[in-house]
Short mmCIF file of C-alpha atoms in Angstrom, two decimals:
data_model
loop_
_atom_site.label_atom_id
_atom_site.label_comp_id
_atom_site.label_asym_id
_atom_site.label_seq_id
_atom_site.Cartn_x
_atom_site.Cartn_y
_atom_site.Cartn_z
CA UNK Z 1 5.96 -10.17 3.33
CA UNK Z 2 3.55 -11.72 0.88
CA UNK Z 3 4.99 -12.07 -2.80
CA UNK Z 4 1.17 -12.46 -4.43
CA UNK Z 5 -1.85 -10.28 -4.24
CA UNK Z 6 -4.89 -11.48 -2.21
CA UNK Z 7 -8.44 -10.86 -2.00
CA UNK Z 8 -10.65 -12.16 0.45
CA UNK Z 9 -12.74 -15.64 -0.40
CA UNK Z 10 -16.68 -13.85 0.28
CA UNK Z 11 -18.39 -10.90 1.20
CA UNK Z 12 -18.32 -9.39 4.84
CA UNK Z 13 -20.28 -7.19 6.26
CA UNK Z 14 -20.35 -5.49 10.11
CA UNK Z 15 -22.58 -2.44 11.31
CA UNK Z 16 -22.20 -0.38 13.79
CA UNK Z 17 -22.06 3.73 15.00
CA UNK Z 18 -19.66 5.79 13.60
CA UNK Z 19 -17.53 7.57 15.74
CA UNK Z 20 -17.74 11.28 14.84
CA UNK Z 21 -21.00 11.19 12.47
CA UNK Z 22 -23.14 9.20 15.25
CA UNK Z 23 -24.97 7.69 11.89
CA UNK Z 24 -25.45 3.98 11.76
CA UNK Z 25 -23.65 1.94 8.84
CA UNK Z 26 -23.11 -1.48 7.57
CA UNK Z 27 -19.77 -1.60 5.82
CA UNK Z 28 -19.25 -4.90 3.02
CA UNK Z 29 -16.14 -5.99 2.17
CA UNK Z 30 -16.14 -7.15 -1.95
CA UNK Z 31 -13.72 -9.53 -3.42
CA UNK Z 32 -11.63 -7.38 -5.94
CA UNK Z 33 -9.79 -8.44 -9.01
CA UNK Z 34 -5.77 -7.96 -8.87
CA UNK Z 35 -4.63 -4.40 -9.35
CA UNK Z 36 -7.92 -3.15 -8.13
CA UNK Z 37 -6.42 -1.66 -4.59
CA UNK Z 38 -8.76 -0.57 -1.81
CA UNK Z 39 -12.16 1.72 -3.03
CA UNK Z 40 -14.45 2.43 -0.75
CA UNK Z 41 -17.97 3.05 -2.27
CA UNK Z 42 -21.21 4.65 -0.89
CA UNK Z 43 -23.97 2.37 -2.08
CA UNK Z 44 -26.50 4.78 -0.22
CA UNK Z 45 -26.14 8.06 -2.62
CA UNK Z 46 -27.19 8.27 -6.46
CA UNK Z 47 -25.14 6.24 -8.83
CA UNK Z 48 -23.11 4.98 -6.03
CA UNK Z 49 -20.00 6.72 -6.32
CA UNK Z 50 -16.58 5.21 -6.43
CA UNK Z 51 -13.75 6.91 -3.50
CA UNK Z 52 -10.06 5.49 -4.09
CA UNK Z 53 -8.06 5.43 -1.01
CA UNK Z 54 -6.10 7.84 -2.49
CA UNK Z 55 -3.80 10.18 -0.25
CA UNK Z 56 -5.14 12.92 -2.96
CA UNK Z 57 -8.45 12.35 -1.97
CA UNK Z 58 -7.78 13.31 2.01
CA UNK Z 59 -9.72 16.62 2.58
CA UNK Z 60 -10.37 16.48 6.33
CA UNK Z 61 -8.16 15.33 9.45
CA UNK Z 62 -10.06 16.42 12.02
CA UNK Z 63 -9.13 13.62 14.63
CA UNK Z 64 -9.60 11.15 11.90
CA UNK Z 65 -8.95 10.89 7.82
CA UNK Z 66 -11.74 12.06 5.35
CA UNK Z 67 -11.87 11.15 1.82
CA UNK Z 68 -13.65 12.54 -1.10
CA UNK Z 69 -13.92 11.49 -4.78
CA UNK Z 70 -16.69 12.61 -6.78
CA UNK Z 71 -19.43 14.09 -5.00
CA UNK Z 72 -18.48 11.27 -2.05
CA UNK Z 73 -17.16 11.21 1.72
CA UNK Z 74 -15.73 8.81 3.90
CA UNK Z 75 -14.65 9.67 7.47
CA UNK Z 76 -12.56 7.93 9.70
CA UNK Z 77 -11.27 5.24 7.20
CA UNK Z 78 -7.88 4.61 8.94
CA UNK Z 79 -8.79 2.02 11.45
CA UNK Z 80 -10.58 0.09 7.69
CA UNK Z 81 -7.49 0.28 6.22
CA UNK Z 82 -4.72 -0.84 9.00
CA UNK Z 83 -7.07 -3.91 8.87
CA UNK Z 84 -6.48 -4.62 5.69
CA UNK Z 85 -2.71 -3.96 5.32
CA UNK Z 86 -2.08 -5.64 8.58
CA UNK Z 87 -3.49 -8.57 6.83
CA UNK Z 88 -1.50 -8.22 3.90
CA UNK Z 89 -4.89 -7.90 1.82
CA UNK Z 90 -4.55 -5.49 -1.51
CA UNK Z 91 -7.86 -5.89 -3.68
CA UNK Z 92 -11.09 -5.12 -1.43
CA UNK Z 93 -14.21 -2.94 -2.91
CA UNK Z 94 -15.62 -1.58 0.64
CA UNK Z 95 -19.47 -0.75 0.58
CA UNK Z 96 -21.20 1.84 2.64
CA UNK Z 97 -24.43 2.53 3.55
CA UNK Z 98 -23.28 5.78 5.56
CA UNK Z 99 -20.92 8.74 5.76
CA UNK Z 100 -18.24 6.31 7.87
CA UNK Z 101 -17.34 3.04 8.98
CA UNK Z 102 -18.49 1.61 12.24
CA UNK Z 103 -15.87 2.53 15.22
CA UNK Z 104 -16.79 -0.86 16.42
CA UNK Z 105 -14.92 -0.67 19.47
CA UNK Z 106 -12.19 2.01 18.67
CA UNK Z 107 -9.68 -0.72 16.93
CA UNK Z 108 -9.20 -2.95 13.77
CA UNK Z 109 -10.13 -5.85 15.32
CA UNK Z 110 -13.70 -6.70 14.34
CA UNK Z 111 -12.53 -5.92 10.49
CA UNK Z 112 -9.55 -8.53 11.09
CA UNK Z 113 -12.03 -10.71 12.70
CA UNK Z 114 -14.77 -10.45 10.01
CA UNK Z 115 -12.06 -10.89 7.30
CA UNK Z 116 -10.75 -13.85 8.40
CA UNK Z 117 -13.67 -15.20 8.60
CA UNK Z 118 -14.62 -14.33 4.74
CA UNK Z 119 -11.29 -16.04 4.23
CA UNK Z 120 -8.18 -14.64 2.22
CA UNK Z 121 -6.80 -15.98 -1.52
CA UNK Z 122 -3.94 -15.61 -3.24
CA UNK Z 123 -3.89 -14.29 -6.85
CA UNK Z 124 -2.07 -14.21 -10.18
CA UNK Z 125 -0.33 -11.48 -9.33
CA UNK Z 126 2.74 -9.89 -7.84
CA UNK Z 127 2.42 -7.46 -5.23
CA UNK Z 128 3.13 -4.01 -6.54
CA UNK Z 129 6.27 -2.71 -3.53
CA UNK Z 130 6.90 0.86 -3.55
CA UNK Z 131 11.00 0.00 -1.78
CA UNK Z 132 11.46 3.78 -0.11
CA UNK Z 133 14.88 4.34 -1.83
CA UNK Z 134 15.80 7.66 0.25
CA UNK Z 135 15.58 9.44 3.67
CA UNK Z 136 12.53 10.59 3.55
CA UNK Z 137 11.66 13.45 6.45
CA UNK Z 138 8.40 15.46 8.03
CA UNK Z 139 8.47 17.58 10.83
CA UNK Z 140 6.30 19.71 12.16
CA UNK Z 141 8.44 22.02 14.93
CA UNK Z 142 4.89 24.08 16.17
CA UNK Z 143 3.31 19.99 17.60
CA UNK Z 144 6.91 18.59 17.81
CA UNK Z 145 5.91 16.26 15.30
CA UNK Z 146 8.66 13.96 13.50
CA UNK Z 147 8.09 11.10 10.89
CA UNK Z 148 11.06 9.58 8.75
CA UNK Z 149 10.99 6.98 6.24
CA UNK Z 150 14.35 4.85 5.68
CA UNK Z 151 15.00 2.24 2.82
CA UNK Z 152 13.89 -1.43 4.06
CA UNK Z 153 13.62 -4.12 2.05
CA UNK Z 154 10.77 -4.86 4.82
CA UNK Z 155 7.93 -2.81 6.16
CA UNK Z 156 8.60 -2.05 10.07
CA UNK Z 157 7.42 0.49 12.42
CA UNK Z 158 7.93 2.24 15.38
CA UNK Z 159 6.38 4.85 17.33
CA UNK Z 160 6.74 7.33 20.12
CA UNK Z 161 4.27 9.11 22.05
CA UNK Z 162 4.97 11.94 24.69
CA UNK Z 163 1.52 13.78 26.15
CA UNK Z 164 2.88 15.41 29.00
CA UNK Z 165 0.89 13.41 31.27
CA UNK Z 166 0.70 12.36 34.87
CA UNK Z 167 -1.30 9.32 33.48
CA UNK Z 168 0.44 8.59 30.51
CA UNK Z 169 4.03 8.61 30.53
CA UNK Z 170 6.61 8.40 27.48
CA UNK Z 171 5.07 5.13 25.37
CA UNK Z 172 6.84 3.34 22.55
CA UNK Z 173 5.40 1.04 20.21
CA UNK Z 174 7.23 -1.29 17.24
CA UNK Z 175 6.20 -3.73 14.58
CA UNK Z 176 8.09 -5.19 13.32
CA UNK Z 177 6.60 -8.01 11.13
CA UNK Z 178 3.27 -7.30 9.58
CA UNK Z 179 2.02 -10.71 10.10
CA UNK Z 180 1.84 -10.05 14.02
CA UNK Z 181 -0.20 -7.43 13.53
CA UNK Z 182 -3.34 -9.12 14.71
CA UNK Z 183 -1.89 -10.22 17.47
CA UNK Z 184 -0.27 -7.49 18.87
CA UNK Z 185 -1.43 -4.01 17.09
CA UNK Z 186 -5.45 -4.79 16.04
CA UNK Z 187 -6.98 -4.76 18.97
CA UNK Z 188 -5.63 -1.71 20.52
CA UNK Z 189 -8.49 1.22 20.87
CA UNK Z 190 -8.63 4.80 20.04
CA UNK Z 191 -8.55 7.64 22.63
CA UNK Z 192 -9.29 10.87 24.29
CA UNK Z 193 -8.32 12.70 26.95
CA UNK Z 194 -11.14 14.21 29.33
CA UNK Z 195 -9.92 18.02 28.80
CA UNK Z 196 -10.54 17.23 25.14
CA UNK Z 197 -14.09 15.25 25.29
CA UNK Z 198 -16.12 18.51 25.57
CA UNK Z 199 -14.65 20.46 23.20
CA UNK Z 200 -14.73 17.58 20.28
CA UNK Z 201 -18.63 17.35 21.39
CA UNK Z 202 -18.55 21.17 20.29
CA UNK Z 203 -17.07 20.76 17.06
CA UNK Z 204 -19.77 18.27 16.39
CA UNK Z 205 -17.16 15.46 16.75
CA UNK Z 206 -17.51 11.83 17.96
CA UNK Z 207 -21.21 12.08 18.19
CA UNK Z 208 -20.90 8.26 17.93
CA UNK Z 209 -18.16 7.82 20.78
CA UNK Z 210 -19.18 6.11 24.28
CA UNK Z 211 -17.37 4.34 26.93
CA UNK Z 212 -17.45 1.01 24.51
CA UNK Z 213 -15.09 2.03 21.65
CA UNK Z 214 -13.38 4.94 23.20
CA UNK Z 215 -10.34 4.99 26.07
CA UNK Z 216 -11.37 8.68 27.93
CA UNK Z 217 -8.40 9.07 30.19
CA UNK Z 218 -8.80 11.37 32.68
CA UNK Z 219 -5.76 13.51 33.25
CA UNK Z 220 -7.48 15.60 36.10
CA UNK Z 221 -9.24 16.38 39.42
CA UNK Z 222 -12.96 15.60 38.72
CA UNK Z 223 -15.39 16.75 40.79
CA UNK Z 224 -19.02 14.69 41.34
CA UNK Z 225 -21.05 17.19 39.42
CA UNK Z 226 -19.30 17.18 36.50
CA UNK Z 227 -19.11 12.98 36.98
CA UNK Z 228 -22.94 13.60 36.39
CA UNK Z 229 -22.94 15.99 33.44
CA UNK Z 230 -20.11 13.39 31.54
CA UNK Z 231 -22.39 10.69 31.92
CA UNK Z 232 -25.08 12.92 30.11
CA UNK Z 233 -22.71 13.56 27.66
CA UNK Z 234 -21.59 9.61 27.35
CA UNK Z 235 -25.39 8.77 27.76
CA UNK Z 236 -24.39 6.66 30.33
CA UNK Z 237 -26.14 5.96 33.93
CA UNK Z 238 -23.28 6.44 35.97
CA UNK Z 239 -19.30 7.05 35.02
CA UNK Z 240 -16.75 7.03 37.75
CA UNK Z 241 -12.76 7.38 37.91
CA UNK Z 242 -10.16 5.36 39.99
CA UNK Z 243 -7.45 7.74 40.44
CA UNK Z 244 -4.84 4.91 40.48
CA UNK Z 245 -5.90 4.24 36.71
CA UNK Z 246 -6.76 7.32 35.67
CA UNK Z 247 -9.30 5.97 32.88
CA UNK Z 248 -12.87 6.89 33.09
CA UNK Z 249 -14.89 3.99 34.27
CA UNK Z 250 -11.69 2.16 34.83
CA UNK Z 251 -12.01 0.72 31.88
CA UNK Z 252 -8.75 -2.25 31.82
CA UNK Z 253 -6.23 -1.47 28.94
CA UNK Z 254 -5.13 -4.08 26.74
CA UNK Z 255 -1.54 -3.21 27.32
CA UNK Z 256 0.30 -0.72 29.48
CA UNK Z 257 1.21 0.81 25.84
CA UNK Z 258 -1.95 0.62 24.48
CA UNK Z 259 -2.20 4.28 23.55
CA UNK Z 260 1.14 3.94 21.25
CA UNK Z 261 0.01 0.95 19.88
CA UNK Z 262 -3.02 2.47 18.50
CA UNK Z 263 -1.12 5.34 16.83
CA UNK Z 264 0.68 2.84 15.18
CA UNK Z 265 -2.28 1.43 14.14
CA UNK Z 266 -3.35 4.81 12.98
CA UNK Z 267 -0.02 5.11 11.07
CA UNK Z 268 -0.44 2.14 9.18
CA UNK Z 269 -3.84 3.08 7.96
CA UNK Z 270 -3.50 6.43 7.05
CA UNK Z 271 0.39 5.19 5.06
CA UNK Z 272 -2.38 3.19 3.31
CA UNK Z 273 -3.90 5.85 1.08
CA UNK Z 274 0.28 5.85 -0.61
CA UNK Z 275 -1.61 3.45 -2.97
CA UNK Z 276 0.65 0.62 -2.41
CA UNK Z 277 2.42 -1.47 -0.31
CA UNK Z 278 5.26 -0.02 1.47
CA UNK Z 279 8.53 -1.39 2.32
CA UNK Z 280 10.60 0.62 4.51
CA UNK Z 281 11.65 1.87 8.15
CA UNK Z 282 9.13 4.25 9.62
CA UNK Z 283 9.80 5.76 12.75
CA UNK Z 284 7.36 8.39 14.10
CA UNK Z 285 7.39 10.69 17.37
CA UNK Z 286 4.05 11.91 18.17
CA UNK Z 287 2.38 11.42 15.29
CA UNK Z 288 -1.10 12.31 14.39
CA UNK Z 289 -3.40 12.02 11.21
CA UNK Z 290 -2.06 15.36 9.49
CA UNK Z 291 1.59 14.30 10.28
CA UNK Z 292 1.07 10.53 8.68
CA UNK Z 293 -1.08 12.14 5.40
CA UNK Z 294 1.90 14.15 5.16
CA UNK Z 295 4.15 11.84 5.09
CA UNK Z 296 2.50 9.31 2.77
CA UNK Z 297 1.90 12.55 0.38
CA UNK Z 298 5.95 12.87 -0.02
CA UNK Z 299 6.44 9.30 -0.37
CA UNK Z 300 3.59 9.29 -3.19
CA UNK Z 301 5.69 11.92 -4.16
CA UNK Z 302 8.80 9.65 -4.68
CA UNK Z 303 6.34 7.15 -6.53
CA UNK Z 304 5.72 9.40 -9.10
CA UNK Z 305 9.42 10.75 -10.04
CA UNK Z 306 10.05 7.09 -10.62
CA UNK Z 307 12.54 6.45 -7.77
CA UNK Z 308 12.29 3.46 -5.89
CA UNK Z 309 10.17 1.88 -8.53
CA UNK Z 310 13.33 -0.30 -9.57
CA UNK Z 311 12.22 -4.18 -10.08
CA UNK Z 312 14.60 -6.61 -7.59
CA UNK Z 313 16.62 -9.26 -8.86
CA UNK Z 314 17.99 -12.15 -6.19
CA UNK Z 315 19.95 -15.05 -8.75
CA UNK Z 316 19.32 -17.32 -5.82
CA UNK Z 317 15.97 -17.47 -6.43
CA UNK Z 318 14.33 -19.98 -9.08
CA UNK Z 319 13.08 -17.75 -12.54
CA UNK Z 320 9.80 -18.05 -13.40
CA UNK Z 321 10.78 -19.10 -16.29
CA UNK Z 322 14.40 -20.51 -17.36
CA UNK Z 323 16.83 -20.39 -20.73
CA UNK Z 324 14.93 -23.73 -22.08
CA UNK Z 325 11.46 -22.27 -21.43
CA UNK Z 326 11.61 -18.64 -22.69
CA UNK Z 327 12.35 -20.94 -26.15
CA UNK Z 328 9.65 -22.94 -25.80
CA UNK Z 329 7.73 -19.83 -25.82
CA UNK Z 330 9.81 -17.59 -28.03
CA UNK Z 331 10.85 -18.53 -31.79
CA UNK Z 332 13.93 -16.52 -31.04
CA UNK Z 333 17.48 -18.34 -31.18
CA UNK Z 334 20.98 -17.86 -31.03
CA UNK Z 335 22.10 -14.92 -31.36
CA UNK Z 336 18.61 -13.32 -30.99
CA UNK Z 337 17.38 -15.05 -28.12
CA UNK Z 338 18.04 -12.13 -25.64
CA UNK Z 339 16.68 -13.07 -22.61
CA UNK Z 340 17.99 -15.76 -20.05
CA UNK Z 341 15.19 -15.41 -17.41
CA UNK Z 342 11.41 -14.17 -16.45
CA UNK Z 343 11.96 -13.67 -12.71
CA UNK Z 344 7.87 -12.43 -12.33
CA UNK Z 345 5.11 -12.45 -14.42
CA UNK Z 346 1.86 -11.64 -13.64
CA UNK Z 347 -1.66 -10.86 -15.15
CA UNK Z 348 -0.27 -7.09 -16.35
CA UNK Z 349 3.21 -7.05 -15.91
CA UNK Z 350 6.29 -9.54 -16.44
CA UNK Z 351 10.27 -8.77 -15.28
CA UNK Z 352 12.77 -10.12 -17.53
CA UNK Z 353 16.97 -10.35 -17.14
CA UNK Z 354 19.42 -9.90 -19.52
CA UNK Z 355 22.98 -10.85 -18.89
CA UNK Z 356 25.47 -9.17 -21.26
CA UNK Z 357 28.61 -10.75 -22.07
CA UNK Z 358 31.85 -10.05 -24.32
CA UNK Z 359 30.62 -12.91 -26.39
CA UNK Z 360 28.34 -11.43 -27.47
CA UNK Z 361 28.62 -11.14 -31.24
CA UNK Z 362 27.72 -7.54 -31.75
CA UNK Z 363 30.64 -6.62 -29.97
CA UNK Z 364 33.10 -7.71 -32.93
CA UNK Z 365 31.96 -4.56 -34.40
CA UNK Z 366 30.21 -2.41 -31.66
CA UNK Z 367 32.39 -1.13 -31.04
CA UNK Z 368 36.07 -2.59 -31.00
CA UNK Z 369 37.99 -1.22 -28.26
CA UNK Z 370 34.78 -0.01 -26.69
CA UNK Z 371 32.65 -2.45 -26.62
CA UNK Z 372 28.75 -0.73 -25.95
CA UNK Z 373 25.82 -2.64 -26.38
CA UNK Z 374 23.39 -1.46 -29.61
CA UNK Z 375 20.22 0.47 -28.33
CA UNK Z 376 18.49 -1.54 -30.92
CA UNK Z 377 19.35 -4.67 -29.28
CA UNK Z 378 18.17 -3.55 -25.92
CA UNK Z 379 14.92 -2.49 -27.47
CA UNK Z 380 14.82 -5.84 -28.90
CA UNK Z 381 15.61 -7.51 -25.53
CA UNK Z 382 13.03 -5.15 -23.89
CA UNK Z 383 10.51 -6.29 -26.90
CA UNK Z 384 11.10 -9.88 -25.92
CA UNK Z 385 10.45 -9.17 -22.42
CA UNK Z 386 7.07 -7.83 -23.39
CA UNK Z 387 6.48 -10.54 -25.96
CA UNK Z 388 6.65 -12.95 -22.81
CA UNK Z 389 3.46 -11.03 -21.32
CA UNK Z 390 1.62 -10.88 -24.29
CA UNK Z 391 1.77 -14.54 -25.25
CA UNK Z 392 0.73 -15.27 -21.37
CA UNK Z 393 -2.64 -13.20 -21.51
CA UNK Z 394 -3.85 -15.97 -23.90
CA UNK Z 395 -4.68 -19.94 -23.03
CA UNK Z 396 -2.71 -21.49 -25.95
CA UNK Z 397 0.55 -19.00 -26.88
CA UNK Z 398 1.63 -22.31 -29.06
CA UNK Z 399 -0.72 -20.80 -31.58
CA UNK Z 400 0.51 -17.24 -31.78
CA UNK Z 401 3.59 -15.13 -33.57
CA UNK Z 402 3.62 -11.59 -31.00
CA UNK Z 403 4.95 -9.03 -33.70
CA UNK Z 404 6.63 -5.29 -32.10
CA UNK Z 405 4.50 -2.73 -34.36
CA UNK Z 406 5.01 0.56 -33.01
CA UNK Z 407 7.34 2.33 -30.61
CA UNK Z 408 7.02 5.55 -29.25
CA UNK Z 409 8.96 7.59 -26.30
CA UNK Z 410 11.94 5.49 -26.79
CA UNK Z 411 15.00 6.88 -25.11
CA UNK Z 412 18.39 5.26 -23.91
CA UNK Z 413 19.81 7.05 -21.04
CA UNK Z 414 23.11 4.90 -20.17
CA UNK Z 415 25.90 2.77 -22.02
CA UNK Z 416 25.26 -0.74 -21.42
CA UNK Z 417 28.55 -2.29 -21.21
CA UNK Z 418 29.84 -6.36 -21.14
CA UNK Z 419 29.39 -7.52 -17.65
CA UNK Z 420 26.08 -5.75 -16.94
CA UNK Z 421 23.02 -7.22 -16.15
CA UNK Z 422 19.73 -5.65 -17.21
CA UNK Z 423 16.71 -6.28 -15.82
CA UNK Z 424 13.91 -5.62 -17.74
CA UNK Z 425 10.31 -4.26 -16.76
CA UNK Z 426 7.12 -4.45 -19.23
CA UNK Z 427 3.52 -3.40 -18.38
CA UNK Z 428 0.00 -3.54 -20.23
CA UNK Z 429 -1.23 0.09 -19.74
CA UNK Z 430 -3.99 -0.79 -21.97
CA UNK Z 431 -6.30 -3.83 -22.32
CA UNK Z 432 -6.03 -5.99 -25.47
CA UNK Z 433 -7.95 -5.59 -28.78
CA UNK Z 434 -8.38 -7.70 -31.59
CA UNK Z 435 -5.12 -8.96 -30.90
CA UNK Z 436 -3.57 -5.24 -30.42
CA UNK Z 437 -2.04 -3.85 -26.97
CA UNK Z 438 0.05 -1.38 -25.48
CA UNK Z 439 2.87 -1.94 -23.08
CA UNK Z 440 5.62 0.62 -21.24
CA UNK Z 441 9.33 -1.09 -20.99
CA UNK Z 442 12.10 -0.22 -19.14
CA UNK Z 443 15.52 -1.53 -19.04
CA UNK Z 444 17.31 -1.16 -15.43
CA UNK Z 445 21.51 -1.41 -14.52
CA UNK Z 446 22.57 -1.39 -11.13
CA UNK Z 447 19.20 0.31 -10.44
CA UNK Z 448 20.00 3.07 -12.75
CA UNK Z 449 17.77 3.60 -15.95
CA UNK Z 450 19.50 2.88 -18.74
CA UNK Z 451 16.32 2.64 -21.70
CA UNK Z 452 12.56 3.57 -22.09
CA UNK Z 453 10.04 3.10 -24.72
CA UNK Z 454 6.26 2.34 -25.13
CA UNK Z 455 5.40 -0.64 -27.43
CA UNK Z 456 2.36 -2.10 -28.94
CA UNK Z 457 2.65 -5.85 -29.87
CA UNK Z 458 -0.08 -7.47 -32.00
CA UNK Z 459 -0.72 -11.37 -31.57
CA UNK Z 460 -1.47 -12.78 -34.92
CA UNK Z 461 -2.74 -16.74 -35.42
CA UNK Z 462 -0.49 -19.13 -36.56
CA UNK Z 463 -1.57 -20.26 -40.30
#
C-alpha cells in the first residue's frame, strides 16, 4: 500500500443517468491538496454546498448510500468511492451537477477508467492509516448479516454471499491487494433480482436502471405477458430469459462470481466514508449498505477514542532524517539533543524517535536506584519533534531559532524507563501566523501512551 498521498494530475469529468433518481449528471473529479480527503460538491444548488464523505453524513441506505451536509444530497456514492480507494487516491473534490453520480454501467469502472486517464501524483504527504487495533464485530441476526474487522497491517477483503437461489448459489469473493482492484473487482456490476424490480419501481427507486448498468436475474417462471410488461418497465423493445442463465436478456457475466465481487466493491466504498484509509482484515457474510455503514460507524468509533492511531516504527527502514541531520537543523547538542531520528515528515505532521539509554545523564540523579526518565525531558524531546515540523513549513530553516512558548493539556500517563524507545507524534492543528502555530504531541512506548501536550512554537529570524 502506497506510503504518500495522491491526487489525480487534471480534471475528469463523465455523465450519465443515475440509477435511482433517473436525473442526468456530469460528475468532475478536482485535484485536491493533501489532507483534503474525498468531498463531493453540488455545483448545481445556491452557494454550492460542500458534502464530506463522512460516515456521519449517511442518512439514507435504501439500496444505495445517501449523504447529506448542509442543505446537500448525494445518492448512490459507493460505486465513486471504491473507485477511488481501489486506486489508492485520497485528495479528490467531486463536482455534481445532480442529486447522484452516473451508474454508468452498474460498476467502478468508467471512474477508474476516467481517472487514469486524468493521471495520478504523488504528494508531500504521508498517508493518514487508521491500523484496526481490535476485533471489531456487526451482526445483524434478523438478515443474517455478519461483518468483522481484524488487525492487518494491510487492507484485505473477503466476502460471502448466500441468496437462497436456484440461480445463484453460495459466492465468495477476496481481495486481497488493493492494487488489483481494477483488474479484478472494478468492473463487476450491480444487481437485482426480478421479484425485487417491481417493487423498487414502487418505491420510486432505480428510475435510472435498464438492462445496460443493471444484472436483473431472474430467479423465476416468467410467463410472455409479463416478458411484455418488463420491457415497458425497462423501456426496452423486447427482453427475453434463457433459463440455463437465468439473467434477463442473457446478459454474459463478467465472472461466475460476479455478484460477490460487486458487494465487495460495495464494501469498499461505503468503508470509505471511515474518513481514512483502512488497514485491516474484513470479512463480510451477506453484507449490504446498512451492514457496511455500520461497520465503518464503529470503526470511526475506534478512531476517535484514540486506539489504533499509534505511529509505526520499522529500524530497518532509512529515517527521514538521521543523528547528523536533525543537528544540522537543530542548535541542540549533547546532552540536549533528544532525538536520534525523523522517521516521517510531512506538510502537517512529522514522527520523531527517541531511544532512552542508562547513559543518559539525568539518570545520575533521576532517580538512583530507579532510574525514570524526567517528564520535562520528554516534553522537551516531544518539543524537538515539533520544532522539526515547524522549521520544515519554511524554504530556508537556516535562518530561523523555533522557540516552545506555551503548553497546555500536558499530561504524562506512563514511566519511561532506560531501554524504551519513544516514538514521538507532532501535528499543526492550526495554520501559521506571523511566525506563531499550534501543534498536538504525543509520546508513544510499546504502543502505549505514555505523554500528551499541545504546544505553540514561534519561528523568530535569525539577527
Amino acid at each position: 500500500m502506497n506510503e504518500k498521498q495522491q491526487t489525480i494530475s487534471k480534471s475528469v469529468s463523465v455523465t450519465g443517468v443515475g440509477l435511482h433518481t433517473g436525473v442526468v449528471a456530469t460528475m468532475t473529479f478536482v485535484p485536491a491538496p493533501a489532507n483534503h480527503g474525498y468531498k463531493f460538491q453540488r455545483v448545481d444548488l445556491p452557494d454550492q454546498p460542500i458534502v464530506d464523505a463522512d460516515v456521519d453524513n449517511v442518512v439514507d441506505l435504501s439500496r444505495g448510500t445517501t449523504i447529506e451536509q448542509n442543505g446537500a444530497r448525494i445518492h448512490t456514492v459507493e460505486h465513486t468511492l471504491a473507485a477511488l480507494v481501489g486506486l489508492q487516491i485520497d485528495n479528490v473534490l467531486i463536482q455534481l451537477d445532480g442529486p447522484e453520480p452516473p451508474i454508468m454501467d452498474g460498476s467502478s469502472i468508467k471512474f477508474v477508467d476516467a481517472l487514469l486517464d486524468a493521471g495520478i501524483e504523488e504528494q508531500n504527504a504521508y498517508r493518514n492509516y487508521f491500523e484496526v487495533p481490535e476485533y471489531v464485530h456487526y451482526k445483524n441476526k434478523d438478515k443474517d448479516t455478519e461483518l468483522v474487522a481484524l488487525p492487518l497491517s494491510d487492507y484485505r477483503l473477503t466476502v460471502m454471499v448466500d441468496y437462497n437461489s436456484t440461480v445463484i448459489s453460495s459466492q465468495h469473493a477476496s481481495l486481497n491487494d488493493i492494487t488489483l482492484f481494477k483488474d479484478d473487482i472494478a468492473s463487476c456490476r450491480t444487481f437485482v433480482f426480478l421479484h425485487e424490480l417491481e417493487a423498487l419501481y414502487k418505491q420510486n427507486l432505480i428510475k435510472g436502471g435498464d438492462l445496460t448498468n443493471a444484472i436483473v436475474i431472474v430467479d423465476r417462471e416468467v410467463q410472455d405477458g409479463e416478458l411484455d410488461h418488463l420491457s415497458q418497465l425497462l423501456n426496452k423493445p423486447k427482453v427475453s430469459v434463457d433459463k440455463s442463465k437465468g439473467i434477463l436478456n442473457n446478459v454474459d457475466l463478467h465472472y461466475s462470481n460476479e455478484m460477490a465481487r460487486h458487494k465487495l466493491l460495495d464494501l469498499i466504498g461505503d468503508l470509505a466514508l471511515v474518513g481514512r484509509p483502512i488497514k485491516a482484515q474484513i470479512l463480510a457474510a451477506r453484507p449490504g449498505h446498512a451492514a457496511n455503514v455500520a461497520l465503518a460507524k464503529k470503526i470511526k468509533k475506534l478512531i476517535k477514542s484514540g486506539k489504533g492511531d499509534i505511529p509505526q516504527y520499522d529500524p530497518n527502514k532509512a529515517p527521514v532524517f538521521d543523528i547528523n541531520q536533525i543537528g544540522q537543523l537543530l542548535a541542540h547538542r549533547y546532552p540536549f539533543q533528544m532525538i536520534d531520528k525523523i522517521i516521517a515528515l510531512d506538510e502537517n505532521s512529522v514522527v520523531g524517535v527517541k531511544n532512552v539509554t542508562i547513559n543518559e545523564q539525568f539518570f545520575l540523579g533521576h532517580f538512583p536506584g530507579n532510574p525514570v526518565m524526567p517528564g520535562v525531558l520528554q516534553l522537551e524531546a516531544m518539543a524537538q519533534t515539533g520544532g522539526i515540523l515547524v522549521l520544515s513549513s519554511v524554504p530556508d530553516p537556516d535562518n530561523y531559532w523555533p522557540y516552545l512558548i506555551g503548553i497546555d493539556a500536558c499530561r504524562f500517563r506512563r514511566n519511561v524507563f532506560p531501554g524504551d524507545t519513544v516514538i514521538f507524534k507532532c501535528e499543526f492543528t492550526s495554520p501559521m501566523k506571523r511566525g506563531i502555530v499550534k501543534m498536538s504531541g504525543r509520546g508513544y512506548v510499546a504502543g502505549q501512551l505514555v505523554c500528551e501536550a499541545d504546544m505553540i512554537a514561534s519561528l523568530v529570524k535569525k539577527k
